[in-house]
mmCIF file of C-alpha atoms in Angstrom:
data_model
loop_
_atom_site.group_PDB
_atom_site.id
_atom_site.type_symbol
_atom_site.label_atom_id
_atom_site.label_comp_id
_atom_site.label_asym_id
_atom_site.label_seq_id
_atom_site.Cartn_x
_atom_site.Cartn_y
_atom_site.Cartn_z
ATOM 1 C CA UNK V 17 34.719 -0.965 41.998
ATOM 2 C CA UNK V 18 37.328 -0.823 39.285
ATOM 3 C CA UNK V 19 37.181 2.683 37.298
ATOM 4 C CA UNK V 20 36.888 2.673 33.322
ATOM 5 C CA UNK V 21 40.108 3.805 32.790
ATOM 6 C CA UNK V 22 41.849 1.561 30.110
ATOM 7 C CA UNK V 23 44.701 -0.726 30.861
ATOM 8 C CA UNK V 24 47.779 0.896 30.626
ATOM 9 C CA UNK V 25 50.793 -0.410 28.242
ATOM 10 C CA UNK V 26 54.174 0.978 27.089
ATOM 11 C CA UNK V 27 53.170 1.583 23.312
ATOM 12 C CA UNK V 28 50.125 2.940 23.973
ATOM 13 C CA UNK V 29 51.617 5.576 26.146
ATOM 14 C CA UNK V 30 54.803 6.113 24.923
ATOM 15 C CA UNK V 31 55.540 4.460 21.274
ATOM 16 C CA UNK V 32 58.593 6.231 20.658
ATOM 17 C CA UNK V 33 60.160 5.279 23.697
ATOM 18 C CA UNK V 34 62.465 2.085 24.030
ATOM 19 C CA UNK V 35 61.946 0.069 27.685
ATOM 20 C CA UNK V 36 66.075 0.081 27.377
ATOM 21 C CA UNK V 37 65.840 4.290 27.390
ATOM 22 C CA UNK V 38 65.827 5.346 31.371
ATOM 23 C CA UNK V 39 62.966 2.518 32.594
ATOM 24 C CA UNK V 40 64.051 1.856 35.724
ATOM 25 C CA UNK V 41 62.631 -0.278 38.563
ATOM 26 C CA UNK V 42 63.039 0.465 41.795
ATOM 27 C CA UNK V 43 62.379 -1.490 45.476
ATOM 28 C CA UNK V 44 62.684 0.473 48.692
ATOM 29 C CA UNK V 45 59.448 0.594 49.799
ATOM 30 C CA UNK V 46 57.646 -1.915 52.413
ATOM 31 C CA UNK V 47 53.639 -2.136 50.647
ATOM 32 C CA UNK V 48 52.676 -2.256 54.082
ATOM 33 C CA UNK V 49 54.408 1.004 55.191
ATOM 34 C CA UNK V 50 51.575 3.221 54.636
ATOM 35 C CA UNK V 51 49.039 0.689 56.492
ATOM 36 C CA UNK V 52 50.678 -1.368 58.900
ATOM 37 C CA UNK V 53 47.056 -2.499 60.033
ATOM 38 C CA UNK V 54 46.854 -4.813 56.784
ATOM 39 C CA UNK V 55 49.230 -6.597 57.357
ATOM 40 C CA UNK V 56 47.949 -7.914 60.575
ATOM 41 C CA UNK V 57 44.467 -8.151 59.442
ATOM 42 C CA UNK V 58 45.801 -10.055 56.092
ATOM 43 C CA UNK V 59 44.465 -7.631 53.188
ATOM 44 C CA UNK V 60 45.839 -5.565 51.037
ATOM 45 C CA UNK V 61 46.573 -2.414 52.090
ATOM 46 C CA UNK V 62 44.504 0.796 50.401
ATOM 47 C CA UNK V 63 47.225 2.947 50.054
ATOM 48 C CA UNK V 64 50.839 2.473 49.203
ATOM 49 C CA UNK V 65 54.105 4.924 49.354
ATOM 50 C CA UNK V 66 55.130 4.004 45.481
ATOM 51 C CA UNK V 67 58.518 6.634 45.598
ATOM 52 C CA UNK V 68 59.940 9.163 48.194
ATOM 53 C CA UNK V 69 59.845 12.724 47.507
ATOM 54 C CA UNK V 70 62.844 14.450 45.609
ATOM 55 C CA UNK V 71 66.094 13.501 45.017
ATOM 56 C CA UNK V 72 67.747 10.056 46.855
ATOM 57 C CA UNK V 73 70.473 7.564 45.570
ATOM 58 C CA UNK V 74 69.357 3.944 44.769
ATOM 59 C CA UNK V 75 71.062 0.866 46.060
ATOM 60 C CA UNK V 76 73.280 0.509 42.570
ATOM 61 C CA UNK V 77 74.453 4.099 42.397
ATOM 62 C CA UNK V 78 72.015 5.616 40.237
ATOM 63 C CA UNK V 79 70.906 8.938 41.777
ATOM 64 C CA UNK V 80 67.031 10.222 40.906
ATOM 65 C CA UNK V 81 64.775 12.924 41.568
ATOM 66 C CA UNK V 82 61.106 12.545 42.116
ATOM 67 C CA UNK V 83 58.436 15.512 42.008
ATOM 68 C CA UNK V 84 55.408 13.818 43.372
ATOM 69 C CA UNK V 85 53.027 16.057 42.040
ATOM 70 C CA UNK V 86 54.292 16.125 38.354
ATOM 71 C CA UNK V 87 53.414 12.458 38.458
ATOM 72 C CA UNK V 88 50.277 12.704 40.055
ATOM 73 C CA UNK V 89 48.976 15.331 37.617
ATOM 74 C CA UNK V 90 50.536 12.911 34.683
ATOM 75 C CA UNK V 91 48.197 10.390 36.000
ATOM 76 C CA UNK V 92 45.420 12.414 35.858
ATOM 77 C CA UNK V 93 45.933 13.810 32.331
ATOM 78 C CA UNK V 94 46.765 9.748 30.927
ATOM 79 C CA UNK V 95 43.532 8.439 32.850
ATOM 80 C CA UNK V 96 44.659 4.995 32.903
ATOM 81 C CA UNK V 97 44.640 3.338 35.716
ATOM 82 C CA UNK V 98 48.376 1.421 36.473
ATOM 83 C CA UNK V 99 49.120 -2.100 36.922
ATOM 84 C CA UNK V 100 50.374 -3.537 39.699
ATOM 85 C CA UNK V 101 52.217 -7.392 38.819
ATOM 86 C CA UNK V 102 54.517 -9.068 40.251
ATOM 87 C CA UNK V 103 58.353 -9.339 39.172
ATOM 88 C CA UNK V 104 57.983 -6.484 36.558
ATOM 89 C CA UNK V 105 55.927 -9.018 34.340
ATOM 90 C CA UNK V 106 54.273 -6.498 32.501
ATOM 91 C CA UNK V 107 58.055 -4.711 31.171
ATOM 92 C CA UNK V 108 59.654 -8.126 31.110
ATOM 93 C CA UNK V 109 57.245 -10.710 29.924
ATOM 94 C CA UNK V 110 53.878 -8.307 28.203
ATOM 95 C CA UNK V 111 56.319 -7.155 25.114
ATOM 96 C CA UNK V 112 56.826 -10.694 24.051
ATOM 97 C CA UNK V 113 52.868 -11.782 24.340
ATOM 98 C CA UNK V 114 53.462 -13.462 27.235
ATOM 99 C CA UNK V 115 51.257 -13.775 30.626
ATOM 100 C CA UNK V 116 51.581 -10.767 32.613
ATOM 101 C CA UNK V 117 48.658 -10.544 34.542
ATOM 102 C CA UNK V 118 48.119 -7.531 37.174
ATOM 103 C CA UNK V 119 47.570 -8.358 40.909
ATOM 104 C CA UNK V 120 45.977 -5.218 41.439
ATOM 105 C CA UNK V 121 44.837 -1.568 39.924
ATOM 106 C CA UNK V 122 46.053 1.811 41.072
ATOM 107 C CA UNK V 123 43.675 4.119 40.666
ATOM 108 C CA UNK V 124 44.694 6.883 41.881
ATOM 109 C CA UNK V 125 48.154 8.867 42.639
ATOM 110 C CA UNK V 126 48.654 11.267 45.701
ATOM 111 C CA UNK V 127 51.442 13.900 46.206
ATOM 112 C CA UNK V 128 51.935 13.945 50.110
ATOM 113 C CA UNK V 129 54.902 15.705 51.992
ATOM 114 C CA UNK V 130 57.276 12.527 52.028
ATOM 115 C CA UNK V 131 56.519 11.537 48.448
ATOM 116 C CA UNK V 132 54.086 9.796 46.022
ATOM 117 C CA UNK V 133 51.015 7.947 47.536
ATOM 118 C CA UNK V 134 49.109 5.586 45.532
ATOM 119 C CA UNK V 135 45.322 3.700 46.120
ATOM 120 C CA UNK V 136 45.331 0.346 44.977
ATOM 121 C CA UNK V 137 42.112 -2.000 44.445
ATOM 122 C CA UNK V 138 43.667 -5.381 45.090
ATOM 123 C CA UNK V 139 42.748 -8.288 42.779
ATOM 124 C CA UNK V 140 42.845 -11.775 44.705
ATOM 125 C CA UNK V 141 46.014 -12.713 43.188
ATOM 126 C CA UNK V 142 47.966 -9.864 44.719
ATOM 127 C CA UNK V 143 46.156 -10.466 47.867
ATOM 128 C CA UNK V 144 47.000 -14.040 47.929
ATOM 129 C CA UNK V 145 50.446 -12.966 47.413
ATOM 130 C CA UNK V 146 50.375 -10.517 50.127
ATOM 131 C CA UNK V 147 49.305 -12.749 52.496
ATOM 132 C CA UNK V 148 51.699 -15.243 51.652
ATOM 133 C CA UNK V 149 54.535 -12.258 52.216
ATOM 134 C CA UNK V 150 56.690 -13.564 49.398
ATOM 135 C CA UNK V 151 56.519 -10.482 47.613
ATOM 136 C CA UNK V 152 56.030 -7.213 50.310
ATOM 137 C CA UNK V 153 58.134 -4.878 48.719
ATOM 138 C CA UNK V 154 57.158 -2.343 46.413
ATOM 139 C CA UNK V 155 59.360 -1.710 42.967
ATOM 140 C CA UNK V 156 58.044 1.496 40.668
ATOM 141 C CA UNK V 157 58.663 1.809 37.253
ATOM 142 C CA UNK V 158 60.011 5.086 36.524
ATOM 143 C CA UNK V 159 61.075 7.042 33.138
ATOM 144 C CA UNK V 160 63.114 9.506 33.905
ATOM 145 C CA UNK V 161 65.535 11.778 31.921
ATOM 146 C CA UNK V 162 69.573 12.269 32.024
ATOM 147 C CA UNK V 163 69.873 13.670 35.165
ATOM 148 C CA UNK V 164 67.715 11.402 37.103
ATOM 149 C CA UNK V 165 64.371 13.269 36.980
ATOM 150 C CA UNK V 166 61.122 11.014 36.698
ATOM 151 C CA UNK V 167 58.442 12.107 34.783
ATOM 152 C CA UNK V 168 56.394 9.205 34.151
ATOM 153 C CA UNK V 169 55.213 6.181 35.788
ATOM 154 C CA UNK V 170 54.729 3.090 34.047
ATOM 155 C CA UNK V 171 53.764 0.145 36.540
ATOM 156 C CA UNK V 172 54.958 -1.018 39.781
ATOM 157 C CA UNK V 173 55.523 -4.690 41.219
ATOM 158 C CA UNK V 174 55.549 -6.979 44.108
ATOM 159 C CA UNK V 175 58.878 -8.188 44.383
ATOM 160 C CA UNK V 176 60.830 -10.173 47.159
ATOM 161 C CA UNK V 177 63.475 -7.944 49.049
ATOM 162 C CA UNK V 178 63.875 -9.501 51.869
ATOM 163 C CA UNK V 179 64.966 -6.083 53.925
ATOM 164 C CA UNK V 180 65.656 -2.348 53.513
ATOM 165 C CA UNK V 181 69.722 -3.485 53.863
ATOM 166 C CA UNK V 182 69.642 -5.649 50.770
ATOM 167 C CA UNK V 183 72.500 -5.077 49.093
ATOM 168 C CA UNK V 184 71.146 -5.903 45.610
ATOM 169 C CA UNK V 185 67.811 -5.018 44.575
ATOM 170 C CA UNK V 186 65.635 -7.167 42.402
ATOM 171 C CA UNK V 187 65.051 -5.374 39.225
ATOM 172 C CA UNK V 188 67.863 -2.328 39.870
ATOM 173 C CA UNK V 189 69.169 -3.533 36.559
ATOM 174 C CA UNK V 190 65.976 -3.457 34.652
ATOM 175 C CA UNK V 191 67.537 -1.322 31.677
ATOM 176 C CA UNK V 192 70.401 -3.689 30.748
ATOM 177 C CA UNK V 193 67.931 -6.924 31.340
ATOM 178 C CA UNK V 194 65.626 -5.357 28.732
ATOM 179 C CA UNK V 195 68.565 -4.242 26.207
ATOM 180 C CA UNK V 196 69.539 -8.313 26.185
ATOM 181 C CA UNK V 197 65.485 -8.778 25.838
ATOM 182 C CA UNK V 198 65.098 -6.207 23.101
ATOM 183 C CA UNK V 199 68.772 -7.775 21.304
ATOM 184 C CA UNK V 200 67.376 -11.402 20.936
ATOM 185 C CA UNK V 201 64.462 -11.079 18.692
ATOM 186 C CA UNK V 202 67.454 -8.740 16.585
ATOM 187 C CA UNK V 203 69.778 -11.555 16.572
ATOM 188 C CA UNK V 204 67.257 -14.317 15.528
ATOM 189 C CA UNK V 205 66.365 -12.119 12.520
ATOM 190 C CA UNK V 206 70.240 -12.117 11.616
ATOM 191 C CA UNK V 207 70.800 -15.578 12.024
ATOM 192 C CA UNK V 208 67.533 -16.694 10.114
ATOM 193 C CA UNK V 209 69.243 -14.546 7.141
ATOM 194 C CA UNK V 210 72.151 -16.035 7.279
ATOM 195 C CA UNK V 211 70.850 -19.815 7.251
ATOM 196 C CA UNK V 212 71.525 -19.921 10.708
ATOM 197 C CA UNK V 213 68.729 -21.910 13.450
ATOM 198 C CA UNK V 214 67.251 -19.291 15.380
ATOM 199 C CA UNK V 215 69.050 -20.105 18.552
ATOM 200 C CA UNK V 216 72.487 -19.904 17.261
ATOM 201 C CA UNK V 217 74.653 -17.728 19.079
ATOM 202 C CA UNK V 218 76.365 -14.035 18.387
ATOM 203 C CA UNK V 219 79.575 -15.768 17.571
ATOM 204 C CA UNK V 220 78.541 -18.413 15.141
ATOM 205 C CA UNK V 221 76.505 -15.213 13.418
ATOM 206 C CA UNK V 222 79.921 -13.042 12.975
ATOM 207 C CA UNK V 223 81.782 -16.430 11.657
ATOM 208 C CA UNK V 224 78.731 -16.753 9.165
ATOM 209 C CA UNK V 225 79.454 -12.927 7.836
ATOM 210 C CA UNK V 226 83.423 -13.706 7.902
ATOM 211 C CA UNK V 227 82.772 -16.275 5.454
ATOM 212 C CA UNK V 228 80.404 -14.757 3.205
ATOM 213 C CA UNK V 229 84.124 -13.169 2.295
ATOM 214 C CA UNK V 230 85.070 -16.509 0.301
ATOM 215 C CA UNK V 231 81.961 -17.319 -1.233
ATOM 216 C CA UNK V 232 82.647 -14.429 -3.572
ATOM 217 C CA UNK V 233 84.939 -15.915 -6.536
ATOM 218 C CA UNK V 234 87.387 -13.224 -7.451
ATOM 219 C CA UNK V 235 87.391 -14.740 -11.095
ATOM 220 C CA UNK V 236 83.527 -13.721 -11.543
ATOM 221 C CA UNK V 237 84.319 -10.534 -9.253
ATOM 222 C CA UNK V 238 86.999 -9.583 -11.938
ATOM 223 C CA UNK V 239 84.595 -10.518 -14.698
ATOM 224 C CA UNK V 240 81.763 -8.140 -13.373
ATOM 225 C CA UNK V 241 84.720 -5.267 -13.224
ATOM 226 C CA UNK V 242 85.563 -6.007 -16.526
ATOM 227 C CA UNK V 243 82.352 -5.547 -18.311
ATOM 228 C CA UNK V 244 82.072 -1.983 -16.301
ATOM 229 C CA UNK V 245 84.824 -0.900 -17.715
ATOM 230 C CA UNK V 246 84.149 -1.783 -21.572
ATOM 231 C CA UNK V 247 80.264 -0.650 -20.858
ATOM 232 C CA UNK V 248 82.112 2.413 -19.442
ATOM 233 C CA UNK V 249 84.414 2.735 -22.422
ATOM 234 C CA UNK V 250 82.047 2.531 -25.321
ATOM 235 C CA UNK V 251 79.746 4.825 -23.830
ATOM 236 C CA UNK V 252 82.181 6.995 -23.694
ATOM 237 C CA UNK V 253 83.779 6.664 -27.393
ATOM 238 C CA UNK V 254 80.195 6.963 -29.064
ATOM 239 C CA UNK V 255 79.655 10.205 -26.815
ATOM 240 C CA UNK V 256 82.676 11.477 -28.544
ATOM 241 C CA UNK V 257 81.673 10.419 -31.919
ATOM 242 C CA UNK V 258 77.713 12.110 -31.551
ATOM 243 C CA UNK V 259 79.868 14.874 -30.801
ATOM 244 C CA UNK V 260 82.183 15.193 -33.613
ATOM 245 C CA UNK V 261 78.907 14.399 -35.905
ATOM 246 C CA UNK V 262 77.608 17.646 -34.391
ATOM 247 C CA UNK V 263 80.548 19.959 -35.145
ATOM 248 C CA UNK V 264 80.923 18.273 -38.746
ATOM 249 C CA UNK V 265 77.099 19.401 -39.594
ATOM 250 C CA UNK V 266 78.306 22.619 -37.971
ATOM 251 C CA UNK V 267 81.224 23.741 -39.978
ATOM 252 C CA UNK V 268 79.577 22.079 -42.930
ATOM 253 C CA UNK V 269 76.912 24.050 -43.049
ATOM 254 C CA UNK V 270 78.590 27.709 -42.046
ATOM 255 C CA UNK V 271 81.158 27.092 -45.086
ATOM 256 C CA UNK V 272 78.083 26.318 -47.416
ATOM 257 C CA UNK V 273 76.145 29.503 -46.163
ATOM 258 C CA UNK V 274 79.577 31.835 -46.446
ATOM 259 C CA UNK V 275 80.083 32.529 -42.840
ATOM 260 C CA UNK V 276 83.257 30.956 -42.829
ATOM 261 C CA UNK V 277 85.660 30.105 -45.018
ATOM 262 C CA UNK V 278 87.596 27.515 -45.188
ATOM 263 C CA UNK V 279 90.927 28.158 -44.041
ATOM 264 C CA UNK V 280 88.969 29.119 -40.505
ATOM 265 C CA UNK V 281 87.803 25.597 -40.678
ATOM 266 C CA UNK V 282 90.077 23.954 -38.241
ATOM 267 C CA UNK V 283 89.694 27.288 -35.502
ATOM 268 C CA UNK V 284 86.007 26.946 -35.011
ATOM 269 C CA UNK V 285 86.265 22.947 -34.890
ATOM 270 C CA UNK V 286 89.124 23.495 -31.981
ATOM 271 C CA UNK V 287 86.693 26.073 -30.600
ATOM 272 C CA UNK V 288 83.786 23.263 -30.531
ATOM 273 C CA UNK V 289 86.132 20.524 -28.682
ATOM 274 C CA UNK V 290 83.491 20.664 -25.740
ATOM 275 C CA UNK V 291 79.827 20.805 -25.347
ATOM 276 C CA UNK V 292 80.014 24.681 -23.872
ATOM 277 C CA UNK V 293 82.327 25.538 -27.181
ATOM 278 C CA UNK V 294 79.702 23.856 -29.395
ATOM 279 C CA UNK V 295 77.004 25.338 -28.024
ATOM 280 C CA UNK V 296 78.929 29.036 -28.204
ATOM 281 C CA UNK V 297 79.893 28.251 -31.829
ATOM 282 C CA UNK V 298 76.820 27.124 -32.572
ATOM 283 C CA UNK V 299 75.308 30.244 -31.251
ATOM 284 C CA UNK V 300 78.276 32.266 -32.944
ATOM 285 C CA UNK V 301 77.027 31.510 -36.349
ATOM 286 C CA UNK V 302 72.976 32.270 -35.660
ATOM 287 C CA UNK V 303 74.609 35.731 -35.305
ATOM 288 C CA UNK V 304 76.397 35.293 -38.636
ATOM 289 C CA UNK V 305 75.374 36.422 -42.261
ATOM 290 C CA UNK V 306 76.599 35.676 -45.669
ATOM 291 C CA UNK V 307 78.767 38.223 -45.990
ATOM 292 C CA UNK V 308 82.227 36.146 -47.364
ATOM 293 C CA UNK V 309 80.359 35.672 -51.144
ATOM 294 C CA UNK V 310 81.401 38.456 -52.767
ATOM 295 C CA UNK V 311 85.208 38.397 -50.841
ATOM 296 C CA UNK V 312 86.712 36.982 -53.600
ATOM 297 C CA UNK V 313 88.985 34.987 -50.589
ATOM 298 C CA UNK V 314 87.146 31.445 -50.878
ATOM 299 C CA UNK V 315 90.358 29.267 -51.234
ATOM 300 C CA UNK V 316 93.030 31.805 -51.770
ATOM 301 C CA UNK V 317 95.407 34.660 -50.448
ATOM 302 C CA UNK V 318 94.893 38.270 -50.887
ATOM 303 C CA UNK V 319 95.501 39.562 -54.075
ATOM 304 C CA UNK V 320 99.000 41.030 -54.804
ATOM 305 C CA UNK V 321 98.996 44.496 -52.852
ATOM 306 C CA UNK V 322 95.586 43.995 -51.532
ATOM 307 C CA UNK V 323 94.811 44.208 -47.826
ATOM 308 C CA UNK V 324 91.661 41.999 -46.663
ATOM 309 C CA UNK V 325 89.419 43.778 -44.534
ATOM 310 C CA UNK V 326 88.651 41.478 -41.438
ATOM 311 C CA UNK V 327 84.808 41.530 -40.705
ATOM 312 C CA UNK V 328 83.063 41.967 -37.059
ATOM 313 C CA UNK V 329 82.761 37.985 -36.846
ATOM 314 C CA UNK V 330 86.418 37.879 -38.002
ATOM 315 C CA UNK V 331 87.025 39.800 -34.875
ATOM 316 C CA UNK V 332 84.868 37.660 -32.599
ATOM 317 C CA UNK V 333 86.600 34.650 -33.704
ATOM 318 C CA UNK V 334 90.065 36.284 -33.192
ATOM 319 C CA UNK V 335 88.242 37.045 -29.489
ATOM 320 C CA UNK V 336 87.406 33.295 -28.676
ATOM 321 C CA UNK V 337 90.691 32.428 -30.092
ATOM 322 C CA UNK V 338 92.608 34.432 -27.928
ATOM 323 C CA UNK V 339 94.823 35.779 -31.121
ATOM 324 C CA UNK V 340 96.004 38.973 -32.217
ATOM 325 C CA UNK V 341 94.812 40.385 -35.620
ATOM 326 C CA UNK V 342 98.128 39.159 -36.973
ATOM 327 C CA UNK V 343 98.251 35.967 -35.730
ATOM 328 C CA UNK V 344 94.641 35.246 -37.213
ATOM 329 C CA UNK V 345 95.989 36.781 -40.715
ATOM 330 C CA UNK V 346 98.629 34.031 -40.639
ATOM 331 C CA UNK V 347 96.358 31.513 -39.613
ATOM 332 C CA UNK V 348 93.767 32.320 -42.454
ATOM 333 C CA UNK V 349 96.279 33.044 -45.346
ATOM 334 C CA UNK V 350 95.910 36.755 -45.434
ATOM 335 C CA UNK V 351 98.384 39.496 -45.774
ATOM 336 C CA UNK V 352 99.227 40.721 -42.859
ATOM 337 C CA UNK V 353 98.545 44.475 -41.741
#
């Protein structure tokens, strides 16, 4: 009796995960090595050795290390029973809605003291298979990390090695074959944007993208520069002329209220030759009285033998200025001290 576990598949179970990213099939195993009886009685065996315990090397290099329980007690905590198909159909063919049916159910996982036991309720496909012996070996799917270690098991398949000294196993390259599998539906996309039929090939997609390079007319490309530029440029000039409207209402309006006069005209407007100077200026003069009326220096020198006295703004403008008392005398028409 099947259990009510629900079918198991990769994005369910592990979303983030690409089948490219450490999935790795595996044959060593005989399916009859754990019940040598079914074979000669021409049923499926009940339970199957699915990975040895700890770590071995498989026949194309790769080293890996297998903790039997760890996967067991995964099993239990998912609660999905695992698919057994044959050829890896379910990593190869299920991600691209094709037909990858199971040939049997493993419902359970066992850590014993040569490694990782599994029961198996056989549909009749698998045991029509089995009994046909074109596919008696057993190939897990494994995730594993970096180093090797497996922490997950994702299916296992039926697949045709014809003896332990097989040289070349049949899915021992599952990550590559899935990397091509995963890269096709990436370069249809690519050639469908480029006007390209879906089944043309990586090279006829990079001469596509070499000549998008002359279907640009420098002409129009120059043209497009061009109008950045002059946008660019009269942005710019009627920045400049806001701000010279700003320091003219400025000045303006300190000479007409007596904080300034005029000879200090030209100071404060080289003063305001940036935004930060405007805005000190500006705050400069909210500071300011009317105390130049009654000077009696509105448009001329000092009277002969007279010393001007210079007032505290004097003084603050001689301190933005960077000038010395005499230099601002000169500058202003007064006598100097």
């Amino acid at each position: 009796m099947m259990t009510n576990r629900q079918t198991l598949t990769l994005s369910c179970l592990a979303p983030d995960a690409g089948l490219s990213d450490t999935m790795t099939g595996l044959t060593v195993l005989d399916a009859y090595l754990a019940d040598p009886a079914a074979a000669a009685t021409k049923t499926g065996p009940e339970w199957i050795k699915v990975a040895p315990r700890g770590k071995f090397t498989a026949r194309d290099g790769r080293q890996f290390d297998v903790d039997p329980e760890l996967l067991a007690a995964r099993f239990v905590t998912d609660g999905v029973d695992l698919p057994i198909d044959v050829d890896h159909a379910t990593v190869k063919k299920a991600m691209f809605g094709e037909s990858a049916p199971a040939v049997g159910w493993i419902s359970k996982l066992e850590a014993r003291a040569d490694g990782l036991y599994a029961k198996v309720e056989w549909l009749q496909a698998g045991l029509d298979v089995l009994t046909a012996r074109t596919h008696r070996y057993i190939s897990p799917t494994l995730k594993h990390d970096d180093n090797g270690k497996a922490y997950w098991i994702h299916s296992a398949a039926l697949v045709a090695a014809p003896a332990a000294s097989m040289p070349a196993v049949a899915s021992a390259d599952l990550t590559s074959q899935t990397t091509q599998l995963r890269e096709k539906p990436m370069l249809k996309a690519i050639a469908a944007a480029l006007g390209l039929s879906e089944d043309a090939s990586e090279a006829s997609c990079l001469s596509a993208l070499t000549g998008l390079k002359s279907r640009i007319d420098p002409a129009i490309h120059q043209e497009a520069l061009t109008k950045v530029q002059t946008l660019s440029s009269e942005l710019e000039a009627r920045n400049k002329a806001d701000h010279q409207g700003k320091v003219e209402v400025l000045l303006e309006s300190a000479l007409a209220a007596k904080k300034i006069v005029p000879a200090q005209r030209d100071q404060y407007a080289a003063l305001c030759a940036t935004n930060d100077g405007l805005a000190q200026v500006t705050a400069l003069f909210g500071t300011m009285t009317a105390t130049l009326a009654a000077s009696g220096l509105d448009g001329k020198k000092d009277p002969a033998g007279q010393l001007a006295t210079l007032s505290a703004e004097d003084r603050e403008v001689m301190k933005m200025m960077g000038q010395t008392e005499e230099e601002f005398r000169k500058a202003n028409g007064l006598t100097a001290a």
